[in-house]
């Protein structure tokens, strides 16, 4: 098969690494890719927002399958346009991608389908939103309704902080994404990331993971796109997993099919495991980043047949095999992230880091200079991943590799996986 992968982050590097290992693949392209992905695929200068250009490339190169990594092209309807051109694509349609594209849409679906989630309200004006916050008190969560590249969620610890977030989002700082805001109840508990492949009717659970959203150790600092992850997540017990499928995932698929928008692709449920059980924080319509990295390390099966079965509605009799080991990833980010950060700083020691036993390094925001040096080109820059018989072993390997990297311009959390170790005793 000839496969085109769209995206340029650590998630896409992990997907490229796994797809390239499949004996079913003749040729793999990635658009636009990065310095790490270039070791696995042919990187091409192709803009996923230009649907006509993507279709032309697929026709010119006999592409059999397009795998869409990030959410923006999905919400923009790229899969619909590819399907209309007769090109198979992994990912939901525009109508189904509203599960991530509009938090208000998802909240309304939860209400109508009886799916457990935080109490909420949607606002397009600041005054009533602030009144709701003052009535409810803090802590409270303020979210931009649309896609905001990981910058649209504020977990406000005070009423003043929530009001400032409302002013910022409705004031235009996030563009169309902040045209309306969702203000919702703060849920207490432990977060988990739960993934399923969906073919419109059947949902196939993948391995569990836990992300670390805050920028600094001990869950301090601003929310980010994710500073590290590990899999499996001990909080996702068999009972919690079964409840998640019965109370959240299957009702969602039923509701989407009933409204004429059957969900096909990977569905990522961000969960809070509360005293009452699992509650949905939000949906994403693509693999999580950095959770995808640890999932790909643990996936024993060939990924490509799973992608095809999802596209073709054949998940009913499909299964996946997973390595029993634990996997972990530590994100190295540019100093200042998720705020302003410097680009172009040189990263050394990557070869030595990659030589640590059972370590894989996925590139997220990197580029390669003409002299061969790898430089930082984004906020989240590297994902240092490792696998081991125990979480402690995997964690030790990952941080040994991190220590070998020479990058004064970067920072990372030192406590990735600590919650999992504490829960396991």
mmCIF file of C-alpha atoms in Angstrom:
data_model
loop_
_atom_site.group_PDB
_atom_site.id
_atom_site.type_symbol
_atom_site.label_atom_id
_atom_site.label_comp_id
_atom_site.label_asym_id
_atom_site.label_seq_id
_atom_site.Cartn_x
_atom_site.Cartn_y
_atom_site.Cartn_z
ATOM 1 C CA UNK A 1 0.000 0.000 0.000
ATOM 2 C CA UNK A 2 0.912 3.636 -0.450
ATOM 3 C CA UNK A 3 0.016 5.727 2.622
ATOM 4 C CA UNK A 4 -0.017 9.472 3.204
ATOM 5 C CA UNK A 5 0.184 10.641 6.828
ATOM 6 C CA UNK A 6 -0.739 14.238 7.604
ATOM 7 C CA UNK A 7 0.853 16.133 10.482
ATOM 8 C CA UNK A 8 4.171 17.244 11.951
ATOM 9 C CA UNK A 9 4.177 16.466 15.681
ATOM 10 C CA UNK A 10 5.262 13.753 18.053
ATOM 11 C CA UNK A 11 1.978 11.923 17.507
ATOM 12 C CA UNK A 12 2.671 11.747 13.791
ATOM 13 C CA UNK A 13 6.268 10.595 14.348
ATOM 14 C CA UNK A 14 4.961 7.721 16.498
ATOM 15 C CA UNK A 15 2.350 6.846 13.868
ATOM 16 C CA UNK A 16 4.955 7.028 11.081
ATOM 17 C CA UNK A 17 7.281 4.751 13.084
ATOM 18 C CA UNK A 18 4.526 2.182 13.534
ATOM 19 C CA UNK A 19 3.081 2.411 10.009
ATOM 20 C CA UNK A 20 6.541 2.157 8.429
ATOM 21 C CA UNK A 21 7.084 -1.134 10.270
ATOM 22 C CA UNK A 22 4.102 -2.741 8.530
ATOM 23 C CA UNK A 23 4.889 -5.246 5.760
ATOM 24 C CA UNK A 24 1.777 -3.974 3.994
ATOM 25 C CA UNK A 25 3.358 -0.594 3.262
ATOM 26 C CA UNK A 26 5.233 0.046 0.024
ATOM 27 C CA UNK A 27 5.566 3.820 0.313
ATOM 28 C CA UNK A 28 4.924 6.229 3.185
ATOM 29 C CA UNK A 29 4.771 9.994 2.843
ATOM 30 C CA UNK A 30 4.235 12.525 5.599
ATOM 31 C CA UNK A 31 3.106 16.113 5.071
ATOM 32 C CA UNK A 32 4.764 18.237 6.276
ATOM 33 C CA UNK A 33 6.641 16.017 8.762
ATOM 34 C CA UNK A 34 9.664 17.018 10.833
ATOM 35 C CA UNK A 35 13.328 16.113 11.289
ATOM 36 C CA UNK A 36 12.510 12.835 13.056
ATOM 37 C CA UNK A 37 9.690 11.761 10.769
ATOM 38 C CA UNK A 38 12.087 12.157 7.835
ATOM 39 C CA UNK A 39 13.853 9.006 9.092
ATOM 40 C CA UNK A 40 10.643 6.989 8.624
ATOM 41 C CA UNK A 41 8.843 8.591 5.681
ATOM 42 C CA UNK A 42 9.318 10.852 2.685
ATOM 43 C CA UNK A 43 8.368 14.326 3.906
ATOM 44 C CA UNK A 44 6.514 16.483 1.408
ATOM 45 C CA UNK A 45 5.586 20.152 1.482
ATOM 46 C CA UNK A 46 1.833 19.760 1.408
ATOM 47 C CA UNK A 47 -0.681 21.866 3.327
ATOM 48 C CA UNK A 48 -3.479 19.782 4.847
ATOM 49 C CA UNK A 49 -5.709 22.862 4.758
ATOM 50 C CA UNK A 50 -5.505 22.815 0.935
ATOM 51 C CA UNK A 51 -7.864 19.924 0.275
ATOM 52 C CA UNK A 52 -7.518 20.155 -3.492
ATOM 53 C CA UNK A 53 -3.729 19.869 -3.237
ATOM 54 C CA UNK A 54 -4.012 16.822 -0.978
ATOM 55 C CA UNK A 55 -6.403 15.142 -3.423
ATOM 56 C CA UNK A 56 -4.107 15.923 -6.367
ATOM 57 C CA UNK A 57 -1.108 14.451 -4.520
ATOM 58 C CA UNK A 58 -3.065 11.300 -3.712
ATOM 59 C CA UNK A 59 -4.113 10.823 -7.327
ATOM 60 C CA UNK A 60 -0.645 11.547 -8.715
ATOM 61 C CA UNK A 61 1.008 9.093 -6.313
ATOM 62 C CA UNK A 62 -1.648 6.331 -6.190
ATOM 63 C CA UNK A 63 -2.205 6.808 -2.453
ATOM 64 C CA UNK A 64 -4.348 4.005 -1.039
ATOM 65 C CA UNK A 65 -4.954 5.453 2.431
ATOM 66 C CA UNK A 66 -4.698 8.890 4.038
ATOM 67 C CA UNK A 67 -4.154 8.974 7.818
ATOM 68 C CA UNK A 68 -5.082 12.352 9.276
ATOM 69 C CA UNK A 69 -3.105 13.077 12.441
ATOM 70 C CA UNK A 70 -4.273 16.469 13.804
ATOM 71 C CA UNK A 71 -7.793 17.651 14.525
ATOM 72 C CA UNK A 72 -8.020 20.822 12.418
ATOM 73 C CA UNK A 73 -8.206 19.082 8.991
ATOM 74 C CA UNK A 74 -10.846 16.680 10.368
ATOM 75 C CA UNK A 75 -13.032 19.497 11.686
ATOM 76 C CA UNK A 76 -12.575 21.264 8.332
ATOM 77 C CA UNK A 77 -14.005 18.265 6.457
ATOM 78 C CA UNK A 78 -10.910 16.866 4.744
ATOM 79 C CA UNK A 79 -12.171 13.282 5.102
ATOM 80 C CA UNK A 80 -15.447 14.265 3.388
ATOM 81 C CA UNK A 81 -13.582 15.782 0.431
ATOM 82 C CA UNK A 82 -11.253 12.790 0.138
ATOM 83 C CA UNK A 83 -14.220 10.395 0.200
ATOM 84 C CA UNK A 84 -15.954 12.416 -2.505
ATOM 85 C CA UNK A 85 -12.808 11.989 -4.614
ATOM 86 C CA UNK A 86 -12.814 8.221 -4.021
ATOM 87 C CA UNK A 87 -9.815 8.266 -1.658
ATOM 88 C CA UNK A 88 -9.919 6.218 1.573
ATOM 89 C CA UNK A 89 -9.098 8.181 4.715
ATOM 90 C CA UNK A 90 -8.789 7.324 8.408
ATOM 91 C CA UNK A 91 -10.690 9.831 10.517
ATOM 92 C CA UNK A 92 -14.201 11.161 11.130
ATOM 93 C CA UNK A 93 -16.269 13.286 8.783
ATOM 94 C CA UNK A 94 -16.839 16.983 9.436
ATOM 95 C CA UNK A 95 -20.209 16.229 11.074
ATOM 96 C CA UNK A 96 -18.707 13.574 13.375
ATOM 97 C CA UNK A 97 -15.652 15.717 14.170
ATOM 98 C CA UNK A 98 -17.951 18.204 15.912
ATOM 99 C CA UNK A 99 -17.293 16.073 19.004
ATOM 100 C CA UNK A 100 -14.012 17.967 19.249
ATOM 101 C CA UNK A 101 -14.776 20.975 17.082
ATOM 102 C CA UNK A 102 -17.530 22.229 19.404
ATOM 103 C CA UNK A 103 -17.493 21.594 23.132
ATOM 104 C CA UNK A 104 -21.053 22.921 23.277
ATOM 105 C CA UNK A 105 -22.160 20.291 20.758
ATOM 106 C CA UNK A 106 -20.619 17.524 22.862
ATOM 107 C CA UNK A 107 -22.149 18.833 26.071
ATOM 108 C CA UNK A 108 -25.590 18.889 24.447
ATOM 109 C CA UNK A 109 -25.073 15.318 23.213
ATOM 110 C CA UNK A 110 -24.134 14.250 26.748
ATOM 111 C CA UNK A 111 -27.281 15.878 28.113
ATOM 112 C CA UNK A 112 -29.541 14.237 25.546
ATOM 113 C CA UNK A 113 -27.908 10.794 25.794
ATOM 114 C CA UNK A 114 -27.538 10.755 29.572
ATOM 115 C CA UNK A 115 -23.742 10.597 29.461
ATOM 116 C CA UNK A 116 -22.080 11.534 32.792
ATOM 117 C CA UNK A 117 -20.172 14.819 32.531
ATOM 118 C CA UNK A 118 -19.603 18.044 34.486
ATOM 119 C CA UNK A 119 -22.502 20.488 34.936
ATOM 120 C CA UNK A 120 -22.166 23.197 32.292
ATOM 121 C CA UNK A 121 -23.549 26.211 30.457
ATOM 122 C CA UNK A 122 -22.658 27.910 27.141
ATOM 123 C CA UNK A 123 -22.298 31.677 26.756
ATOM 124 C CA UNK A 124 -21.640 34.119 23.920
ATOM 125 C CA UNK A 125 -21.537 37.230 26.128
ATOM 126 C CA UNK A 126 -19.295 37.988 29.094
ATOM 127 C CA UNK A 127 -21.826 39.400 31.551
ATOM 128 C CA UNK A 128 -24.046 36.291 31.903
ATOM 129 C CA UNK A 129 -20.970 34.029 31.879
ATOM 130 C CA UNK A 130 -19.468 35.982 34.781
ATOM 131 C CA UNK A 131 -22.757 35.918 36.642
ATOM 132 C CA UNK A 132 -22.809 32.118 36.285
ATOM 133 C CA UNK A 133 -19.261 31.926 37.641
ATOM 134 C CA UNK A 134 -20.095 34.123 40.641
ATOM 135 C CA UNK A 135 -23.148 31.987 41.353
ATOM 136 C CA UNK A 136 -21.186 28.731 41.154
ATOM 137 C CA UNK A 137 -17.922 29.852 42.755
ATOM 138 C CA UNK A 138 -14.403 28.524 42.224
ATOM 139 C CA UNK A 139 -12.628 26.356 41.295
ATOM 140 C CA UNK A 140 -14.408 26.328 37.949
ATOM 141 C CA UNK A 141 -13.430 25.556 34.353
ATOM 142 C CA UNK A 142 -13.673 27.928 31.372
ATOM 143 C CA UNK A 143 -13.300 26.480 27.868
ATOM 144 C CA UNK A 144 -13.350 28.005 24.410
ATOM 145 C CA UNK A 145 -16.031 26.240 22.392
ATOM 146 C CA UNK A 146 -13.869 25.667 19.302
ATOM 147 C CA UNK A 147 -10.379 24.428 18.477
ATOM 148 C CA UNK A 148 -7.724 26.434 20.302
ATOM 149 C CA UNK A 149 -4.557 24.309 19.928
ATOM 150 C CA UNK A 150 -4.488 23.352 23.607
ATOM 151 C CA UNK A 151 -4.815 26.964 24.799
ATOM 152 C CA UNK A 152 -8.585 27.091 25.219
ATOM 153 C CA UNK A 153 -8.986 25.603 28.708
ATOM 154 C CA UNK A 154 -8.500 27.445 31.995
ATOM 155 C CA UNK A 155 -8.968 25.651 35.312
ATOM 156 C CA UNK A 156 -9.661 28.773 37.370
ATOM 157 C CA UNK A 157 -8.840 28.639 41.070
ATOM 158 C CA UNK A 158 -10.657 31.924 41.755
ATOM 159 C CA UNK A 159 -13.656 33.815 40.430
ATOM 160 C CA UNK A 160 -11.333 36.601 39.247
ATOM 161 C CA UNK A 161 -9.238 34.144 37.234
ATOM 162 C CA UNK A 162 -12.373 32.720 35.608
ATOM 163 C CA UNK A 163 -13.675 36.190 34.756
ATOM 164 C CA UNK A 164 -10.325 37.104 33.189
ATOM 165 C CA UNK A 165 -10.444 33.933 31.075
ATOM 166 C CA UNK A 166 -13.962 34.768 29.926
ATOM 167 C CA UNK A 167 -12.887 38.293 28.926
ATOM 168 C CA UNK A 168 -9.839 36.959 27.094
ATOM 169 C CA UNK A 169 -11.693 34.247 25.143
ATOM 170 C CA UNK A 170 -14.822 36.236 24.266
ATOM 171 C CA UNK A 171 -12.612 39.269 23.616
ATOM 172 C CA UNK A 172 -11.143 37.621 20.533
ATOM 173 C CA UNK A 173 -7.775 36.333 21.736
ATOM 174 C CA UNK A 174 -8.568 32.884 20.317
ATOM 175 C CA UNK A 175 -10.397 34.054 17.189
ATOM 176 C CA UNK A 176 -13.452 32.083 16.149
ATOM 177 C CA UNK A 177 -12.644 29.350 18.670
ATOM 178 C CA UNK A 178 -13.639 31.742 21.461
ATOM 179 C CA UNK A 179 -16.837 33.064 19.908
ATOM 180 C CA UNK A 180 -18.621 31.157 22.651
ATOM 181 C CA UNK A 181 -17.388 29.640 25.895
ATOM 182 C CA UNK A 182 -18.400 26.653 27.985
ATOM 183 C CA UNK A 183 -18.272 27.214 31.735
ATOM 184 C CA UNK A 184 -18.373 23.967 33.641
ATOM 185 C CA UNK A 185 -18.130 22.390 37.047
ATOM 186 C CA UNK A 186 -14.685 21.493 38.361
ATOM 187 C CA UNK A 187 -14.495 17.723 38.731
ATOM 188 C CA UNK A 188 -12.386 16.197 41.497
ATOM 189 C CA UNK A 189 -10.641 12.899 40.819
ATOM 190 C CA UNK A 190 -7.886 11.398 38.682
ATOM 191 C CA UNK A 191 -7.712 12.003 34.947
ATOM 192 C CA UNK A 192 -7.267 9.241 32.382
ATOM 193 C CA UNK A 193 -7.128 9.021 28.592
ATOM 194 C CA UNK A 194 -9.278 6.345 26.980
ATOM 195 C CA UNK A 195 -9.110 5.496 23.276
ATOM 196 C CA UNK A 196 -11.333 3.402 21.040
ATOM 197 C CA UNK A 197 -11.333 2.647 17.342
ATOM 198 C CA UNK A 198 -14.837 3.142 15.912
ATOM 199 C CA UNK A 199 -16.224 2.009 12.551
ATOM 200 C CA UNK A 200 -19.605 3.693 12.919
ATOM 201 C CA UNK A 201 -21.149 0.856 14.922
ATOM 202 C CA UNK A 202 -18.471 -1.107 16.782
ATOM 203 C CA UNK A 203 -16.007 0.338 19.308
ATOM 204 C CA UNK A 204 -12.717 -1.482 19.941
ATOM 205 C CA UNK A 205 -10.965 -0.297 23.133
ATOM 206 C CA UNK A 206 -7.252 0.451 22.957
ATOM 207 C CA UNK A 207 -4.795 0.492 25.846
ATOM 208 C CA UNK A 208 -5.315 3.113 28.563
ATOM 209 C CA UNK A 209 -2.978 6.004 29.305
ATOM 210 C CA UNK A 210 -2.612 8.968 31.621
ATOM 211 C CA UNK A 211 -1.539 12.396 30.384
ATOM 212 C CA UNK A 212 0.083 15.212 32.389
ATOM 213 C CA UNK A 213 -1.439 18.522 31.256
ATOM 214 C CA UNK A 214 0.137 21.086 33.573
ATOM 215 C CA UNK A 215 3.490 22.566 32.581
ATOM 216 C CA UNK A 216 5.371 21.959 35.821
ATOM 217 C CA UNK A 217 5.941 19.276 38.453
ATOM 218 C CA UNK A 218 3.137 18.342 40.859
ATOM 219 C CA UNK A 219 0.509 19.533 38.362
ATOM 220 C CA UNK A 220 1.448 23.191 38.726
ATOM 221 C CA UNK A 221 1.449 25.944 36.114
ATOM 222 C CA UNK A 222 -0.664 26.506 33.019
ATOM 223 C CA UNK A 223 -2.379 23.803 30.981
ATOM 224 C CA UNK A 224 -0.416 22.573 27.971
ATOM 225 C CA UNK A 225 -0.950 20.166 25.114
ATOM 226 C CA UNK A 226 0.603 17.497 27.357
ATOM 227 C CA UNK A 227 3.992 17.176 29.094
ATOM 228 C CA UNK A 228 4.181 13.386 29.329
ATOM 229 C CA UNK A 229 2.159 10.188 29.529
ATOM 230 C CA UNK A 230 2.332 6.572 30.569
ATOM 231 C CA UNK A 231 0.437 3.390 29.740
ATOM 232 C CA UNK A 232 -1.321 1.448 31.121
ATOM 233 C CA UNK A 233 -3.101 3.728 33.602
ATOM 234 C CA UNK A 234 -3.794 1.802 36.850
ATOM 235 C CA UNK A 235 -6.820 4.028 37.529
ATOM 236 C CA UNK A 236 -8.540 2.387 34.521
ATOM 237 C CA UNK A 237 -9.501 -0.829 36.286
ATOM 238 C CA UNK A 238 -11.558 -3.455 34.433
ATOM 239 C CA UNK A 239 -14.667 -2.133 36.203
ATOM 240 C CA UNK A 240 -13.988 1.495 35.255
ATOM 241 C CA UNK A 241 -13.192 0.438 31.676
ATOM 242 C CA UNK A 242 -16.481 -1.468 31.393
ATOM 243 C CA UNK A 243 -18.431 1.487 32.799
ATOM 244 C CA UNK A 244 -16.701 3.852 30.386
ATOM 245 C CA UNK A 245 -17.728 1.706 27.435
ATOM 246 C CA UNK A 246 -21.329 1.252 28.664
ATOM 247 C CA UNK A 247 -22.016 4.741 30.009
ATOM 248 C CA UNK A 248 -19.952 6.977 27.724
ATOM 249 C CA UNK A 249 -18.594 5.416 24.522
ATOM 250 C CA UNK A 250 -21.501 3.275 23.277
ATOM 251 C CA UNK A 251 -24.190 5.910 23.988
ATOM 252 C CA UNK A 252 -22.077 8.410 22.041
ATOM 253 C CA UNK A 253 -21.802 6.128 19.006
ATOM 254 C CA UNK A 254 -25.540 5.431 19.121
ATOM 255 C CA UNK A 255 -26.346 9.139 19.321
ATOM 256 C CA UNK A 256 -23.986 10.060 16.471
ATOM 257 C CA UNK A 257 -25.413 7.335 14.214
ATOM 258 C CA UNK A 258 -28.976 8.458 15.041
ATOM 259 C CA UNK A 259 -28.205 12.000 13.878
ATOM 260 C CA UNK A 260 -26.771 10.740 10.587
ATOM 261 C CA UNK A 261 -23.135 11.284 11.516
ATOM 262 C CA UNK A 262 -21.737 7.809 12.294
ATOM 263 C CA UNK A 263 -18.339 8.073 13.950
ATOM 264 C CA UNK A 264 -15.395 6.409 12.191
ATOM 265 C CA UNK A 265 -11.832 6.820 13.343
ATOM 266 C CA UNK A 266 -10.171 6.939 16.728
ATOM 267 C CA UNK A 267 -12.213 8.501 19.521
ATOM 268 C CA UNK A 268 -10.321 9.865 22.521
ATOM 269 C CA UNK A 269 -12.312 10.322 25.709
ATOM 270 C CA UNK A 270 -10.667 12.527 28.299
ATOM 271 C CA UNK A 271 -12.034 11.162 31.569
ATOM 272 C CA UNK A 272 -12.157 12.184 35.200
ATOM 273 C CA UNK A 273 -12.436 9.170 37.472
ATOM 274 C CA UNK A 274 -14.558 10.566 40.293
ATOM 275 C CA UNK A 275 -15.998 9.019 43.457
ATOM 276 C CA UNK A 276 -19.167 8.338 41.428
ATOM 277 C CA UNK A 277 -17.281 6.737 38.544
ATOM 278 C CA UNK A 278 -15.995 7.911 35.153
ATOM 279 C CA UNK A 279 -17.199 11.247 33.801
ATOM 280 C CA UNK A 280 -16.434 12.711 30.382
ATOM 281 C CA UNK A 281 -14.279 15.848 30.419
ATOM 282 C CA UNK A 282 -14.106 16.184 26.642
ATOM 283 C CA UNK A 283 -13.768 14.269 23.398
ATOM 284 C CA UNK A 284 -10.952 14.480 20.889
ATOM 285 C CA UNK A 285 -11.357 13.014 17.414
ATOM 286 C CA UNK A 286 -7.748 11.889 16.916
ATOM 287 C CA UNK A 287 -4.979 10.144 18.793
ATOM 288 C CA UNK A 288 -3.820 12.051 21.838
ATOM 289 C CA UNK A 289 -0.399 13.656 21.932
ATOM 290 C CA UNK A 290 1.648 12.440 23.842
ATOM 291 C CA UNK A 291 -0.561 9.409 24.611
ATOM 292 C CA UNK A 292 -0.220 8.105 21.046
ATOM 293 C CA UNK A 293 3.503 7.688 21.608
ATOM 294 C CA UNK A 294 3.118 5.261 24.515
ATOM 295 C CA UNK A 295 0.272 3.409 22.782
ATOM 296 C CA UNK A 296 2.382 2.793 19.684
ATOM 297 C CA UNK A 297 5.240 1.451 21.830
ATOM 298 C CA UNK A 298 2.887 -1.044 23.503
ATOM 299 C CA UNK A 299 0.965 -2.084 20.366
ATOM 300 C CA UNK A 300 2.126 -5.555 19.341
ATOM 301 C CA UNK A 301 -0.217 -5.842 16.345
ATOM 302 C CA UNK A 302 0.317 -4.260 12.948
ATOM 303 C CA UNK A 303 -1.421 -0.874 13.010
ATOM 304 C CA UNK A 304 -2.298 -0.726 9.310
ATOM 305 C CA UNK A 305 -4.927 -3.532 9.276
ATOM 306 C CA UNK A 306 -6.587 -1.842 12.273
ATOM 307 C CA UNK A 307 -6.780 1.452 10.372
ATOM 308 C CA UNK A 308 -8.274 -0.311 7.366
ATOM 309 C CA UNK A 309 -10.797 -2.270 9.445
ATOM 310 C CA UNK A 310 -11.913 1.010 10.991
ATOM 311 C CA UNK A 311 -12.419 2.630 7.582
ATOM 312 C CA UNK A 312 -14.176 -0.431 6.145
ATOM 313 C CA UNK A 313 -16.594 -1.123 9.010
ATOM 314 C CA UNK A 314 -14.902 -4.416 9.926
ATOM 315 C CA UNK A 315 -14.094 -3.974 13.622
ATOM 316 C CA UNK A 316 -16.792 -6.358 14.840
ATOM 317 C CA UNK A 317 -14.522 -9.407 14.552
ATOM 318 C CA UNK A 318 -11.228 -7.538 14.919
ATOM 319 C CA UNK A 319 -8.831 -7.616 17.854
ATOM 320 C CA UNK A 320 -5.483 -6.116 18.809
ATOM 321 C CA UNK A 321 -2.602 -7.527 20.841
ATOM 322 C CA UNK A 322 -0.630 -5.413 23.302
ATOM 323 C CA UNK A 323 2.719 -5.865 24.992
ATOM 324 C CA UNK A 324 2.178 -6.306 28.739
ATOM 325 C CA UNK A 325 5.030 -3.928 29.591
ATOM 326 C CA UNK A 326 4.631 -0.329 30.693
ATOM 327 C CA UNK A 327 5.548 2.581 28.429
ATOM 328 C CA UNK A 328 6.263 6.201 29.295
ATOM 329 C CA UNK A 329 7.057 9.409 27.445
ATOM 330 C CA UNK A 330 8.618 12.589 28.797
ATOM 331 C CA UNK A 331 8.045 15.740 26.742
ATOM 332 C CA UNK A 332 10.898 18.212 26.330
ATOM 333 C CA UNK A 333 9.510 21.688 25.639
ATOM 334 C CA UNK A 334 11.045 25.038 24.816
ATOM 335 C CA UNK A 335 11.454 27.331 27.825
ATOM 336 C CA UNK A 336 8.458 29.647 28.009
ATOM 337 C CA UNK A 337 5.976 27.125 26.590
ATOM 338 C CA UNK A 338 2.940 27.265 26.550
ATOM 339 C CA UNK A 339 3.588 31.016 26.328
ATOM 340 C CA UNK A 340 6.187 32.731 24.147
ATOM 341 C CA UNK A 341 9.300 30.669 23.455
ATOM 342 C CA UNK A 342 12.468 30.883 21.382
ATOM 343 C CA UNK A 343 12.920 28.895 18.189
ATOM 344 C CA UNK A 344 16.140 27.786 16.542
ATOM 345 C CA UNK A 345 18.026 26.593 19.630
ATOM 346 C CA UNK A 346 20.359 23.655 18.946
ATOM 347 C CA UNK A 347 19.696 20.242 20.517
ATOM 348 C CA UNK A 348 22.633 17.915 21.176
ATOM 349 C CA UNK A 349 23.074 14.450 22.611
ATOM 350 C CA UNK A 350 20.244 12.822 20.693
ATOM 351 C CA UNK A 351 22.365 9.915 19.511
ATOM 352 C CA UNK A 352 23.557 9.106 23.030
ATOM 353 C CA UNK A 353 20.006 9.356 24.357
ATOM 354 C CA UNK A 354 18.679 6.993 21.708
ATOM 355 C CA UNK A 355 21.283 4.383 22.694
ATOM 356 C CA UNK A 356 19.719 3.906 26.137
ATOM 357 C CA UNK A 357 18.118 0.453 26.294
ATOM 358 C CA UNK A 358 14.482 0.279 25.071
ATOM 359 C CA UNK A 359 14.286 4.024 24.331
ATOM 360 C CA UNK A 360 12.636 5.664 21.309
ATOM 361 C CA UNK A 361 12.812 9.400 20.679
ATOM 362 C CA UNK A 362 9.942 10.905 18.719
ATOM 363 C CA UNK A 363 10.349 14.418 17.342
ATOM 364 C CA UNK A 364 7.526 16.895 17.885
ATOM 365 C CA UNK A 365 8.768 20.375 16.973
ATOM 366 C CA UNK A 366 12.148 19.988 15.289
ATOM 367 C CA UNK A 367 13.864 20.926 12.057
ATOM 368 C CA UNK A 368 17.273 20.113 10.615
ATOM 369 C CA UNK A 369 19.703 22.834 9.573
ATOM 370 C CA UNK A 370 21.820 22.567 6.452
ATOM 371 C CA UNK A 371 24.813 21.635 8.631
ATOM 372 C CA UNK A 372 22.853 18.666 10.010
ATOM 373 C CA UNK A 373 22.147 20.145 13.453
ATOM 374 C CA UNK A 374 18.712 19.464 14.928
ATOM 375 C CA UNK A 375 17.024 22.636 16.151
ATOM 376 C CA UNK A 376 13.830 23.402 18.058
ATOM 377 C CA UNK A 377 11.005 24.704 15.874
ATOM 378 C CA UNK A 378 8.003 24.480 18.213
ATOM 379 C CA UNK A 379 6.790 24.566 21.795
ATOM 380 C CA UNK A 380 6.773 20.841 22.498
ATOM 381 C CA UNK A 381 9.964 19.639 20.831
ATOM 382 C CA UNK A 382 10.884 16.036 21.745
ATOM 383 C CA UNK A 383 9.173 12.984 23.233
ATOM 384 C CA UNK A 384 11.624 10.728 25.051
ATOM 385 C CA UNK A 385 9.892 7.345 25.321
ATOM 386 C CA UNK A 386 10.799 4.046 26.933
ATOM 387 C CA UNK A 387 9.271 0.663 27.649
ATOM 388 C CA UNK A 388 10.003 -1.711 30.519
ATOM 389 C CA UNK A 389 8.667 -4.677 32.464
ATOM 390 C CA UNK A 390 7.530 -2.235 35.150
ATOM 391 C CA UNK A 391 6.610 1.431 35.089
ATOM 392 C CA UNK A 392 9.576 2.142 37.348
ATOM 393 C CA UNK A 393 11.958 0.504 34.874
ATOM 394 C CA UNK A 394 10.492 2.356 31.889
ATOM 395 C CA UNK A 395 10.604 5.621 33.828
ATOM 396 C CA UNK A 396 14.237 5.129 34.794
ATOM 397 C CA UNK A 397 15.211 4.498 31.179
ATOM 398 C CA UNK A 398 13.338 7.545 29.907
ATOM 399 C CA UNK A 399 14.914 9.916 32.402
ATOM 400 C CA UNK A 400 18.364 8.404 31.767
ATOM 401 C CA UNK A 401 17.884 9.307 28.100
ATOM 402 C CA UNK A 402 16.612 12.789 28.983
ATOM 403 C CA UNK A 403 19.787 13.366 31.021
ATOM 404 C CA UNK A 404 21.892 12.596 27.928
ATOM 405 C CA UNK A 405 20.239 15.340 25.870
ATOM 406 C CA UNK A 406 22.083 18.659 25.768
ATOM 407 C CA UNK A 407 19.530 21.431 25.337
ATOM 408 C CA UNK A 408 19.831 24.501 27.585
ATOM 409 C CA UNK A 409 16.805 25.996 25.833
ATOM 410 C CA UNK A 410 14.434 23.279 27.034
ATOM 411 C CA UNK A 411 12.613 22.100 30.155
ATOM 412 C CA UNK A 412 10.639 19.052 31.230
ATOM 413 C CA UNK A 413 8.680 17.661 34.155
ATOM 414 C CA UNK A 414 10.537 15.310 36.496
ATOM 415 C CA UNK A 415 7.439 13.582 37.890
ATOM 416 C CA UNK A 416 5.918 11.853 34.839
ATOM 417 C CA UNK A 417 4.509 8.498 35.949
ATOM 418 C CA UNK A 418 4.697 9.287 39.684
ATOM 419 C CA UNK A 419 0.932 8.894 40.132
ATOM 420 C CA UNK A 420 1.047 5.465 38.531
ATOM 421 C CA UNK A 421 3.896 4.379 40.773
ATOM 422 C CA UNK A 422 2.062 5.612 43.867
ATOM 423 C CA UNK A 423 -1.138 3.812 42.891
ATOM 424 C CA UNK A 424 0.749 0.570 42.311
ATOM 425 C CA UNK A 425 2.577 0.928 45.606
#
